[in-house]
CSV table of C-alpha atoms in Angstrom, one decimal:
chain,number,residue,atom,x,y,z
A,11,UNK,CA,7.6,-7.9,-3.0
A,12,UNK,CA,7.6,-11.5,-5.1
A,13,UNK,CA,6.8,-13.9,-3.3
A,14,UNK,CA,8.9,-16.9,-3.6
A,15,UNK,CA,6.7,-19.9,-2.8
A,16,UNK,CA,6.1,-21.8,-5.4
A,17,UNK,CA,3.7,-24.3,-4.6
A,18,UNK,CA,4.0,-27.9,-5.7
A,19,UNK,CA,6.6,-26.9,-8.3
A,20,UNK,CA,9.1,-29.8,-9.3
A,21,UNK,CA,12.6,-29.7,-8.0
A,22,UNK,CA,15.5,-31.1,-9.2
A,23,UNK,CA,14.9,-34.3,-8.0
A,24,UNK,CA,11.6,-34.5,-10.0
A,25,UNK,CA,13.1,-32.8,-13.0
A,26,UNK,CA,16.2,-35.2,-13.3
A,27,UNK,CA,13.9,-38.2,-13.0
A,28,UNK,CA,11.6,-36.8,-16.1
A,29,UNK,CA,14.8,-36.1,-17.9
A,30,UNK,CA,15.9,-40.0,-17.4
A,31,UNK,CA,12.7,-41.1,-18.2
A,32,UNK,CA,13.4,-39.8,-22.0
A,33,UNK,CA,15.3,-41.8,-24.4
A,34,UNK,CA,18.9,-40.9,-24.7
A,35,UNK,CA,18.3,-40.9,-28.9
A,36,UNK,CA,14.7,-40.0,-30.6
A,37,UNK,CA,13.8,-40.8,-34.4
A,38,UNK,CA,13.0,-37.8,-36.4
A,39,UNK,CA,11.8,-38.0,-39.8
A,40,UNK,CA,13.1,-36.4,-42.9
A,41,UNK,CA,11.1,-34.2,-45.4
A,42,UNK,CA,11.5,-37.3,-47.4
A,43,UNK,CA,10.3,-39.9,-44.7
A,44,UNK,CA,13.4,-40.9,-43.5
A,45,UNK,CA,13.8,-41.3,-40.0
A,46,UNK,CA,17.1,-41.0,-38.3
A,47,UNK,CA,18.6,-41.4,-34.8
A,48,UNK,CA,19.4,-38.6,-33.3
A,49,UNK,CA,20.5,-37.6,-29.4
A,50,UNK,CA,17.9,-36.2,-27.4
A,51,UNK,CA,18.3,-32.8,-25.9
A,52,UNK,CA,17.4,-34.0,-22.7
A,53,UNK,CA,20.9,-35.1,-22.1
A,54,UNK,CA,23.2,-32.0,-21.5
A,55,UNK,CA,19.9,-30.6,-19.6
A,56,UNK,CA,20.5,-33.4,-17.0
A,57,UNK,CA,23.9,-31.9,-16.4
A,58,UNK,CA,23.0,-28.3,-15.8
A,59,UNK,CA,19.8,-29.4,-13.6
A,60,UNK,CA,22.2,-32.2,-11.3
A,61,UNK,CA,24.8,-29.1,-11.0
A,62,UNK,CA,22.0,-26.6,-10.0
A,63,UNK,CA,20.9,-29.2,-7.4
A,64,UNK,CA,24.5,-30.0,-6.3
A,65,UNK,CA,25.4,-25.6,-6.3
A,66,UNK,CA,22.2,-25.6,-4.3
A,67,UNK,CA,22.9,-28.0,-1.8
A,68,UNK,CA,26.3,-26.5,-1.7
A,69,UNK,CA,25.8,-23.3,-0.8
A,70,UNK,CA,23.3,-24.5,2.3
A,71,UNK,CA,26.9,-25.4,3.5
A,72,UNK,CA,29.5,-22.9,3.2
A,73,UNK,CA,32.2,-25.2,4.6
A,74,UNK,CA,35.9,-24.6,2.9
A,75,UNK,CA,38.7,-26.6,2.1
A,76,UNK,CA,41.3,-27.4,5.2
A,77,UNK,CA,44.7,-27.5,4.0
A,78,UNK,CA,46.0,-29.2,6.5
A,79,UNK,CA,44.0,-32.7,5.6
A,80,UNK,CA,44.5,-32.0,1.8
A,81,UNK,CA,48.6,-32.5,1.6
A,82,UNK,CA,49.4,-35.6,0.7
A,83,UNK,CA,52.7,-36.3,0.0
A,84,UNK,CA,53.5,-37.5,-3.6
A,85,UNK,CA,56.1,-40.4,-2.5
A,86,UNK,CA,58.2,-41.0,0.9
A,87,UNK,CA,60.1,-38.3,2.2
A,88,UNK,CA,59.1,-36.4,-0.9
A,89,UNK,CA,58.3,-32.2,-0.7
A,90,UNK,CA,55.9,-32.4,-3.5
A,91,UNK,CA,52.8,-33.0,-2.7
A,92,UNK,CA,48.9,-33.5,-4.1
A,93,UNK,CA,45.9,-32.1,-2.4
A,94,UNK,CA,44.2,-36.1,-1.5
A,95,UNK,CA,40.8,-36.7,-2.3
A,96,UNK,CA,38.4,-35.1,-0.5
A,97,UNK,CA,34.4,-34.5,-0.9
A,98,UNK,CA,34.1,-30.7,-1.6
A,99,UNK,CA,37.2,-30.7,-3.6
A,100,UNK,CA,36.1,-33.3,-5.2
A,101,UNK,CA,32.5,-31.3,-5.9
A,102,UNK,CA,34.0,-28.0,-7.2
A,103,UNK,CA,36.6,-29.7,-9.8
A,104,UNK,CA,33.4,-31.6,-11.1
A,105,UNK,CA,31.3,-28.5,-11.3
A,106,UNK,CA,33.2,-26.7,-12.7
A,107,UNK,CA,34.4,-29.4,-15.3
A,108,UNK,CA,30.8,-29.5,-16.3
A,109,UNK,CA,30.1,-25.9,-16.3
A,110,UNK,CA,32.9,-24.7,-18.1
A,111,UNK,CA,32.3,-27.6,-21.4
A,112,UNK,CA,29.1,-26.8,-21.3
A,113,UNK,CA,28.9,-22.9,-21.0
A,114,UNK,CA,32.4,-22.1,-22.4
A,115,UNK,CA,34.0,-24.7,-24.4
A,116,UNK,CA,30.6,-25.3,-26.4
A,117,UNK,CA,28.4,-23.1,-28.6
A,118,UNK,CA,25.8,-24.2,-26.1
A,119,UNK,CA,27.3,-20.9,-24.0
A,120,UNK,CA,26.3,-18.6,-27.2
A,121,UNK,CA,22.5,-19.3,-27.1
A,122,UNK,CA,21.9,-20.1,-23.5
A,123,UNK,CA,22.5,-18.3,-19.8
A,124,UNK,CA,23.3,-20.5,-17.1
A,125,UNK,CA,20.9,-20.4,-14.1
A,126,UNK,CA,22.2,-17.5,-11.0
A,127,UNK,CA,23.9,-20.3,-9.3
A,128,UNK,CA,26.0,-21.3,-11.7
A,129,UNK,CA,26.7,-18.0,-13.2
A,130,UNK,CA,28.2,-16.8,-10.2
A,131,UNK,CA,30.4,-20.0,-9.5
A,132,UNK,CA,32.0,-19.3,-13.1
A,133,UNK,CA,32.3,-15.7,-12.3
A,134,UNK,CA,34.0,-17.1,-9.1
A,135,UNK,CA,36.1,-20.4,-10.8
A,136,UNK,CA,36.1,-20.0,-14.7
A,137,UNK,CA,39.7,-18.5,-14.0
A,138,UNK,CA,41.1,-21.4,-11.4
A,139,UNK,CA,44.5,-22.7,-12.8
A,140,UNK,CA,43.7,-25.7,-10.5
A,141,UNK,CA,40.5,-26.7,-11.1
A,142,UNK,CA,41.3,-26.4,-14.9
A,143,UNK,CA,43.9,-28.8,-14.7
A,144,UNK,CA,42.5,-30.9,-12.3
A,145,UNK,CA,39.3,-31.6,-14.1
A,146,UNK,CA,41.1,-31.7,-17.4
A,147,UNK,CA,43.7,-33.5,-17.1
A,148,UNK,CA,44.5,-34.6,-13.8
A,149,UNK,CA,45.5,-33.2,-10.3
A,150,UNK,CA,49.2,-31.8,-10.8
A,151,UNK,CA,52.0,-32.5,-8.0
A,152,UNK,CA,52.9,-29.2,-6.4
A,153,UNK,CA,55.3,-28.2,-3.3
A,154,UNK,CA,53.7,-27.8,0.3
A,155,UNK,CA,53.9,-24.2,-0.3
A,156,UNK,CA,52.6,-24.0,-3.5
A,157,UNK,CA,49.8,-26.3,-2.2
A,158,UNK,CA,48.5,-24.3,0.9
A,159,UNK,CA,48.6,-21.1,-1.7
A,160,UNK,CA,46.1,-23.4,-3.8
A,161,UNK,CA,43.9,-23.9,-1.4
A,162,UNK,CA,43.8,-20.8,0.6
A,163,UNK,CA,42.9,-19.2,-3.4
A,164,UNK,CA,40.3,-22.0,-3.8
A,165,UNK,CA,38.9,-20.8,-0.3
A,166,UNK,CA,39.0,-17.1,-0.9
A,167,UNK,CA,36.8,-18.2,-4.4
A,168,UNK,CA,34.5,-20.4,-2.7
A,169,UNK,CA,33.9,-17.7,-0.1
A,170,UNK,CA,33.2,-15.1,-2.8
A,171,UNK,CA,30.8,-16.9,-4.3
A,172,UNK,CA,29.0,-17.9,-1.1
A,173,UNK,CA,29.0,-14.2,-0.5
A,174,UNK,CA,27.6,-13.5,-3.9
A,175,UNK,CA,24.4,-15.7,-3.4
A,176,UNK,CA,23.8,-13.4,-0.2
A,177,UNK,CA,23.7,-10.4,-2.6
A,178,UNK,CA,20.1,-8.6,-3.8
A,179,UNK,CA,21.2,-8.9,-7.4
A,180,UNK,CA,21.1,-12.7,-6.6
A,181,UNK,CA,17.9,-12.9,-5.1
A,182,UNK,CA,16.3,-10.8,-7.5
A,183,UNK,CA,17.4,-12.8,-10.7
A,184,UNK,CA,15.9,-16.1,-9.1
A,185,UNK,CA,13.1,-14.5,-8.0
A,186,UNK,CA,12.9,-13.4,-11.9
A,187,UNK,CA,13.6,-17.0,-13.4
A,188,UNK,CA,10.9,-18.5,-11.2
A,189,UNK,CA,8.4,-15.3,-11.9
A,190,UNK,CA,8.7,-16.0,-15.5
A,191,UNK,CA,8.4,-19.8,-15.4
A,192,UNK,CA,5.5,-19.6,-12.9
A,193,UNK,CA,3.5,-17.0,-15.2
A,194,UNK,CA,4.5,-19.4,-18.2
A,195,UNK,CA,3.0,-22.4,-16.3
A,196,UNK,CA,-0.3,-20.8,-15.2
A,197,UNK,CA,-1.0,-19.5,-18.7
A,198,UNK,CA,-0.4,-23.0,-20.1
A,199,UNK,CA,-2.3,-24.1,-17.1
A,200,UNK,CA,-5.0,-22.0,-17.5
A,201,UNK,CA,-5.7,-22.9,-21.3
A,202,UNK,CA,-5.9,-26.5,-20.5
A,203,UNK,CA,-8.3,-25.9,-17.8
A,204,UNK,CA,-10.7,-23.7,-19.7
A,205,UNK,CA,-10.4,-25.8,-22.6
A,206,UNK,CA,-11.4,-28.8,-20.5
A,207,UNK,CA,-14.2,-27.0,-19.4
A,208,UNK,CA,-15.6,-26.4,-22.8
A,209,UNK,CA,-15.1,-29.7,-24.2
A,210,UNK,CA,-15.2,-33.4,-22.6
A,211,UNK,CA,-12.7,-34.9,-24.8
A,212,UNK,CA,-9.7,-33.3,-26.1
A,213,UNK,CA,-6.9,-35.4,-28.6
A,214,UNK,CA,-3.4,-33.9,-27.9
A,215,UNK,CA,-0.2,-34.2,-29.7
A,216,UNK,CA,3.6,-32.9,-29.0
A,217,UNK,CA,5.5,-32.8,-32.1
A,218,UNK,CA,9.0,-31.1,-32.1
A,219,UNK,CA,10.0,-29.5,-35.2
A,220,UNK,CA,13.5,-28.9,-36.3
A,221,UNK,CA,16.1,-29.0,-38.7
A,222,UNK,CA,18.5,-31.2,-40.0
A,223,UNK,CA,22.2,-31.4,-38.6
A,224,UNK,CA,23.0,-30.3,-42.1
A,225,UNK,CA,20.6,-27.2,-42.4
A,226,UNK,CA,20.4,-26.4,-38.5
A,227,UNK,CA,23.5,-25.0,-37.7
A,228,UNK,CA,22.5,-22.1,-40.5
A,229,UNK,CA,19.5,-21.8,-39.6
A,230,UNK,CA,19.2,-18.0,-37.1
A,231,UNK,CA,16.9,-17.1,-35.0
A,232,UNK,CA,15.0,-14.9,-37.4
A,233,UNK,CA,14.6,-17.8,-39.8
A,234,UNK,CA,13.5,-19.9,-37.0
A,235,UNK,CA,10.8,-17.4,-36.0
A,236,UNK,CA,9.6,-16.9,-39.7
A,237,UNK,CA,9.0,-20.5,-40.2
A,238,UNK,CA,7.1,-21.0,-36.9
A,239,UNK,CA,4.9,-17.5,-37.9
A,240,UNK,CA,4.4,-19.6,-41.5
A,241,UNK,CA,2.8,-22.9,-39.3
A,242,UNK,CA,1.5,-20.6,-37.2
A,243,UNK,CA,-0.8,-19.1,-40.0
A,244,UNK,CA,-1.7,-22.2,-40.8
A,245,UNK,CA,-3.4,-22.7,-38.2
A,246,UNK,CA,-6.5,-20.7,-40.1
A,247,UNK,CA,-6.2,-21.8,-43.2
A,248,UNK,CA,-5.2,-25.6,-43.8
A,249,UNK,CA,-7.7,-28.1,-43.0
A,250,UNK,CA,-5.6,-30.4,-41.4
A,251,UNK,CA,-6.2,-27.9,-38.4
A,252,UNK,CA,-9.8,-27.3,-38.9
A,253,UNK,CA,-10.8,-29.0,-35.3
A,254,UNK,CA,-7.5,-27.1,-33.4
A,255,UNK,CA,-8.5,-26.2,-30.3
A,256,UNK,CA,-6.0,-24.7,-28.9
A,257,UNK,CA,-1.9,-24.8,-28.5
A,258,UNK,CA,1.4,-24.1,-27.0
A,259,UNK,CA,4.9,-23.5,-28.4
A,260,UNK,CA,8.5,-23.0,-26.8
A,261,UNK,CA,12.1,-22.4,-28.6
A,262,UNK,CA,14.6,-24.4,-27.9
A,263,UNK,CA,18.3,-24.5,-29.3
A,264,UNK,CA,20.4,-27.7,-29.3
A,265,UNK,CA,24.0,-28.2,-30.7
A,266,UNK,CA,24.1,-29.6,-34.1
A,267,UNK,CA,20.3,-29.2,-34.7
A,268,UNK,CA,20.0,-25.8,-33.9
A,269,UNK,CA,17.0,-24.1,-33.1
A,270,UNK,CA,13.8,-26.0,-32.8
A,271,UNK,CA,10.2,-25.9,-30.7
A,272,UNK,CA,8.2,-28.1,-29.0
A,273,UNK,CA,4.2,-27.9,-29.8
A,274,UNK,CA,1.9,-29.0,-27.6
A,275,UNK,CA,-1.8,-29.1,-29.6
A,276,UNK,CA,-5.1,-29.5,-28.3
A,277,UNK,CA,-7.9,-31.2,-31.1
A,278,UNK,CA,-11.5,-31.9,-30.5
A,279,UNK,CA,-11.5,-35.0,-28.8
A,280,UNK,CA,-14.4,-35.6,-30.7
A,281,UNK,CA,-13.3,-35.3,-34.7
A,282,UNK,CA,-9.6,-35.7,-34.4
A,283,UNK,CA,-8.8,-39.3,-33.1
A,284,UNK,CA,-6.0,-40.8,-35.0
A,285,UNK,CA,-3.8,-38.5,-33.1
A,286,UNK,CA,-0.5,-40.4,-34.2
A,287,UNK,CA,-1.3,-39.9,-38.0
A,288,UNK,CA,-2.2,-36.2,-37.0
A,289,UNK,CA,1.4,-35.5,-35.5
A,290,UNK,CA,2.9,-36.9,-38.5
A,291,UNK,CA,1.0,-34.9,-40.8
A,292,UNK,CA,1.8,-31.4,-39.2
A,293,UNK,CA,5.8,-32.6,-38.9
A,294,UNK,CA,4.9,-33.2,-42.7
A,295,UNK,CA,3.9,-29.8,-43.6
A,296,UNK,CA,6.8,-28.5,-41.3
A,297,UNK,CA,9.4,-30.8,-43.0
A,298,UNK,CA,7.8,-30.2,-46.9
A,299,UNK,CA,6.4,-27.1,-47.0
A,300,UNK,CA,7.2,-24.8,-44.1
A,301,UNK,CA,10.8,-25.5,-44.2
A,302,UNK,CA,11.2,-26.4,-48.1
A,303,UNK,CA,12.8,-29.7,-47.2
A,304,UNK,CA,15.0,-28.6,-44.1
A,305,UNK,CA,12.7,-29.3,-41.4
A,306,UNK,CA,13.1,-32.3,-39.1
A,307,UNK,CA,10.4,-33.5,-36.9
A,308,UNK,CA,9.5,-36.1,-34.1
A,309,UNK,CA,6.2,-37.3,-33.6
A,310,UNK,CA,6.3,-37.8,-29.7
A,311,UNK,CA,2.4,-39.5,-30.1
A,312,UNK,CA,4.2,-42.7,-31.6
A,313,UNK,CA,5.0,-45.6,-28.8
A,314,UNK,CA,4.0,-42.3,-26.0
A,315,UNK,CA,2.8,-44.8,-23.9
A,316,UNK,CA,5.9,-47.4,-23.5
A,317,UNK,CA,7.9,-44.3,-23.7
A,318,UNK,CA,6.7,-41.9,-21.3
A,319,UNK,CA,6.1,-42.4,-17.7
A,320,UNK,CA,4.0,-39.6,-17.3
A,321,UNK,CA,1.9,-40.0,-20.7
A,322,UNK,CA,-0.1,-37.3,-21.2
A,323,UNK,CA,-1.0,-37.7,-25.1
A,324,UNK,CA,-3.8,-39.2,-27.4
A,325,UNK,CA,-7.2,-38.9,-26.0
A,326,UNK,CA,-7.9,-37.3,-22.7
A,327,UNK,CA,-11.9,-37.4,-21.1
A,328,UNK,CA,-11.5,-34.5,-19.0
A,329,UNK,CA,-12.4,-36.6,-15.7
A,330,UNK,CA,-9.2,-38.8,-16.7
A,331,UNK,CA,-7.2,-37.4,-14.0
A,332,UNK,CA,-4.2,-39.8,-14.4
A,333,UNK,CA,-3.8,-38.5,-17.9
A,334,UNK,CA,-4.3,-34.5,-16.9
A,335,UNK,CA,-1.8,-34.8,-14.2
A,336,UNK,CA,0.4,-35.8,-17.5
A,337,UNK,CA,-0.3,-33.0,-18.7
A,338,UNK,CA,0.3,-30.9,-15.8
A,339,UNK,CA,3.9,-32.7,-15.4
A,340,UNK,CA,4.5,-31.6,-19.4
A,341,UNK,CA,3.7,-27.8,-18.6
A,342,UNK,CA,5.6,-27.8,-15.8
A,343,UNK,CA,8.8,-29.3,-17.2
A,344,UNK,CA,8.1,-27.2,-20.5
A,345,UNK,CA,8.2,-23.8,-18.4
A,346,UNK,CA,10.6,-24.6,-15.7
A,347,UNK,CA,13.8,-25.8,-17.4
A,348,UNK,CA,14.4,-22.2,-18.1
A,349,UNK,CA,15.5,-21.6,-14.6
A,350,UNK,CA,18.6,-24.0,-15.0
A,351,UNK,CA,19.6,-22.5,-18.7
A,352,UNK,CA,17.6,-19.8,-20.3
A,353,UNK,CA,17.7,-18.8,-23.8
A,354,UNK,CA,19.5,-15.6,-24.8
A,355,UNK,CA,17.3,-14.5,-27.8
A,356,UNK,CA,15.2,-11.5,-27.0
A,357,UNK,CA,12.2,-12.5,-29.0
A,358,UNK,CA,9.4,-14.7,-27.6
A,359,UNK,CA,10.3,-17.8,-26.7
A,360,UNK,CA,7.0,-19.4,-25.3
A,361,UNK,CA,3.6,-18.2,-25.9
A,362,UNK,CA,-0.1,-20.0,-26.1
A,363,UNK,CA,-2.8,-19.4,-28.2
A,364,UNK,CA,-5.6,-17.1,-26.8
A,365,UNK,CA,-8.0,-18.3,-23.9
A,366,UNK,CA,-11.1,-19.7,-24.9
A,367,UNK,CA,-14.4,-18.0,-23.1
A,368,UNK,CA,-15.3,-20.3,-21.1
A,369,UNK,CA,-19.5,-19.1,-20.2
A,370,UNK,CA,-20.6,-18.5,-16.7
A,371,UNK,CA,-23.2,-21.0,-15.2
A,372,UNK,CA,-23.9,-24.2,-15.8
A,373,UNK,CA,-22.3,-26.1,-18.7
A,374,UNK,CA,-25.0,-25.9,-21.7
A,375,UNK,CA,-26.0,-29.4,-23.5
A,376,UNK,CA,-26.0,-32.7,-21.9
A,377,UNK,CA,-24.8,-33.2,-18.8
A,378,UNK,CA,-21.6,-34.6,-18.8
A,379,UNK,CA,-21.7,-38.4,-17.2
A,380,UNK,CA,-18.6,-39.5,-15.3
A,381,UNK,CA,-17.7,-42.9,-14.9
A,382,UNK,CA,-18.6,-45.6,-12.6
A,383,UNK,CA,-14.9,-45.4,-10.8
A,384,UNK,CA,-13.1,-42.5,-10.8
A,385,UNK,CA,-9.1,-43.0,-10.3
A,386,UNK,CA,-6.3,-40.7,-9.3
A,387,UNK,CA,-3.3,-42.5,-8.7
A,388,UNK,CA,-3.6,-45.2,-6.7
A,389,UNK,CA,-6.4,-43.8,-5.5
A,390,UNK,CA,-10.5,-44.8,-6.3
A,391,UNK,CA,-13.3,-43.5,-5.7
C-alpha cells in the first residue's frame, strides 16, 4: 500500500508564500530583444492552491448550513427573505466563484484538472442555482419557503461531497498526485545531489521559454514538444552548451501564452560564470532559432537575488547550504504544483537529464576544502 507521509513536503501555507514572493508581471524578451511585461503565471496558481487549502480545512469540519440562523428578512414585516451572512456560506459561494472561472468559464479548464478536492466540490456545486447567482451577481431575495429548500439543497450537496472525500477512488487519486510529484522531486533531487558530488561548483540558470500572446494561443502541444526536442538536441551539438552538466524541464500552459517550460540547467561552476549572459543566450536560440521568431523567454538569473526570497541561481559551492536549500525549495515547488492543477496532455510533462555516475570511494583529486564558517540559516558552525 502507498504510503502517504510525505516528509518535509511544503503545504499550502509554504506554497502560497513562494507564489507571493514572485512578481505579479515578469519581462520576457522578444526574438528581436524586446522585452515586454507580461503577468506571471503564478497568479491564478495562488487561487487554486488558497482553495485547496480552504477545501482542505473544510472537509476536517463537516458542519452544514442551519436554516434557521440563515433567514433574514429582506424589510419589516416582509416574507421575502435572504439567507444573512454567515462563515461557511460565505466559504462555498467563494469557492465555487473561483473554481468555476477558473475551471469552467476559462480555457484554463481545457488544459488543466483541478486537484481531487476541488473536482469533487464542482461535481457536487457546478450545478447550484444559488451559489451561481450569489457569487455572480449577488444573493437573490427569496420567500421563507423557497429559502429553507435552498439550504436544505446546499446541505444535501455539501454532504455529498464530504461523503465523496471518504470514498477509495478519492484516496487513491491523492495518493496518485503526491506519488507522482514525490517521484518527480526525488529524481530532481537526486541529480542535484550526484551532480554536487562530482563537481564543487556548479552555475545554474532557470530560463522559461515561451511564445508570444500572438503566436501562443496557436501553438499545440505537438508543436510545443517538437521545439523543446529541437533545444533539446542542442544540447550535443551547440557550443553554448559545451560545459552543461546537467538539467530539468516541466510543461506548463498559461492563458494567452500558451504552452511554455521552465528549465532549470546545471553548468560547470568552473567554465560557465557569467550565468546571466548564459540565460539570455539560450532564451536567444529559443526565441531566434528554435522557434523562428515566436519564442518568448525570461531570464529568471537577472535581479534573482532582489527578486527571489529563496535564490537558488548563479554560482553554488556545493557546501553553500543556504543556496542548495534554494534549490531544494525550486524542485519542490516545480514538482508539487501539480497536485492543485495537473496538466491534461498525455505526453511527458517533466523529465531530467540522465544521472551522472557518481564513483564509489573517496572523491579522486584534491580534497575539497570547506570554509572557515559554515552557515545554514541562522545557524554557524
Amino acid at each position: 500500500m502507498y504510503d502517504d507521509v510525505y516528509d518535509d513536503t511544503l503545504n499550502e501555507t509554504d506554497m502560497l508564500a513562494i507564489c507571493q514572493g514572485m512578481d505579479a508581471t515578469v519581462l520576457e524578451t522578444t526574438a528581436l530583444g524586446q522585452e515586454i511585461a507580461t503577468l506571471s503565471h503564478h497568479l491564478w496558481r495562488q487561487d487554486v492552491i488558497e482553495v485547496d487549502r480552504q477545501l482542505k480545512a473544510l472537509a476536517t469540519t463537516e458542519t452544514l448550513l442551519d436554516s434557521q440562523r440563515l433567514m433574514l428578512p429582506d424589510g419589516y414585516g416582509s416574507d421575502i427573505v435572504v439567507l444573512a451572512p454567515d462563515a461557511l456560506l460565505d466559504t462555498l459561494t467563494t469557492l465555487y466563484t473561483v473554481l468555476m472561472t477558473i475551471f469552467q468559464e476559462t480555457d484554463i479548464g481545457q488544459h488543466y484538472r483541478p486537484s481531487p478536492y476541488a473536482l469533487r466540490f464542482l461535481w457536487a456545486f457546478a450545478s447550484s442555482a444559488y451559489l451561481r447567482e450569489a457569487g455572480f451577481h449577488q444573493p437573490p431575495s427569496m420567500s421563507r419557503q423557497v429559502a429553507e429548500q435552498t439550504v436544505m439543497e446546499l446541505n444535501q450537496r455539501l454532504t455529498a461531497w464530504y461523503q465523496c472525500l471518504k470514498q477509495p477512488d478519492f484516496v487513491y487519486e491523492c495518493n496518485k498526485n503526491r506519488r507522482n510529484s514525490r517521484n518527480n522531486y526525488q529524481r530532481l533531487q537526486a541529480l542535484m545531489d550526484a551532480l554536487f558530488a562530482r563537481h564543487s561548483r556548479l552555475t545554474v540558470l532557470r530560463v522559461d521559454l515561451s511564445y508570444s500572446e500572438h503566436d501562443g494561443p496557436s501553438i499545440d502541444y505537438e508543436t510545443a514538444r517538437y521545439h523543446r526536442k529541437q533545444l533539446c538536441q542542442a544540447f550535443h551539438t551547440n557550443p553554448l552548451f559545451k560545459h552543461l552538466l546537467g538539467f530539468a524541464w516541466k510543461l506548463e500552459w498559461k492563458p494567452k501564452k500558451g504552452f511554455h517550460y521552465h528549465f532549470v540547467f546545471f553548468f560547470h561552476g568552473h567554465h560557465v560564470q557569467e550565468d546571466v549572459t548564459q540565460a539570455r543566450r539560450i532564451g536567444e536560440l529559443w526565441a531566434r532559432s528554435i522557434t523562428g521568431g515566436q519564442g518568448h523567454y525570461f531570464n529568471c538569473n537577472r535581479n534573482a537575488e532582489n527578486v527571489y526570497h529563496y535564490n537558488a541561481l548563479g554560482r553554488i559551492e556545493y557546501h553553500d547550504f543556504e543556496k542548495r536549500r534554494g534549490l531544494d525549495y525550486i524542485a519542490r515547488y516545480l514538482t508539487k504544483v501539480d497536485e492543485y492543477a495537473a496538466m491534461l496532455v498525455t505526453g511527458r510533462k517533466f523529465q531530467t537529464s540522465p544521472m551522472p555516475h557518481v564513483p564509489a570511494g573517496p572523491r579522486p583529486g584534491r580534497p575539497r576544502q570547506p570554509p572557515a564558517t559554515w552557515c545554514y540559516g541562522e545557524l554557524s558552525f
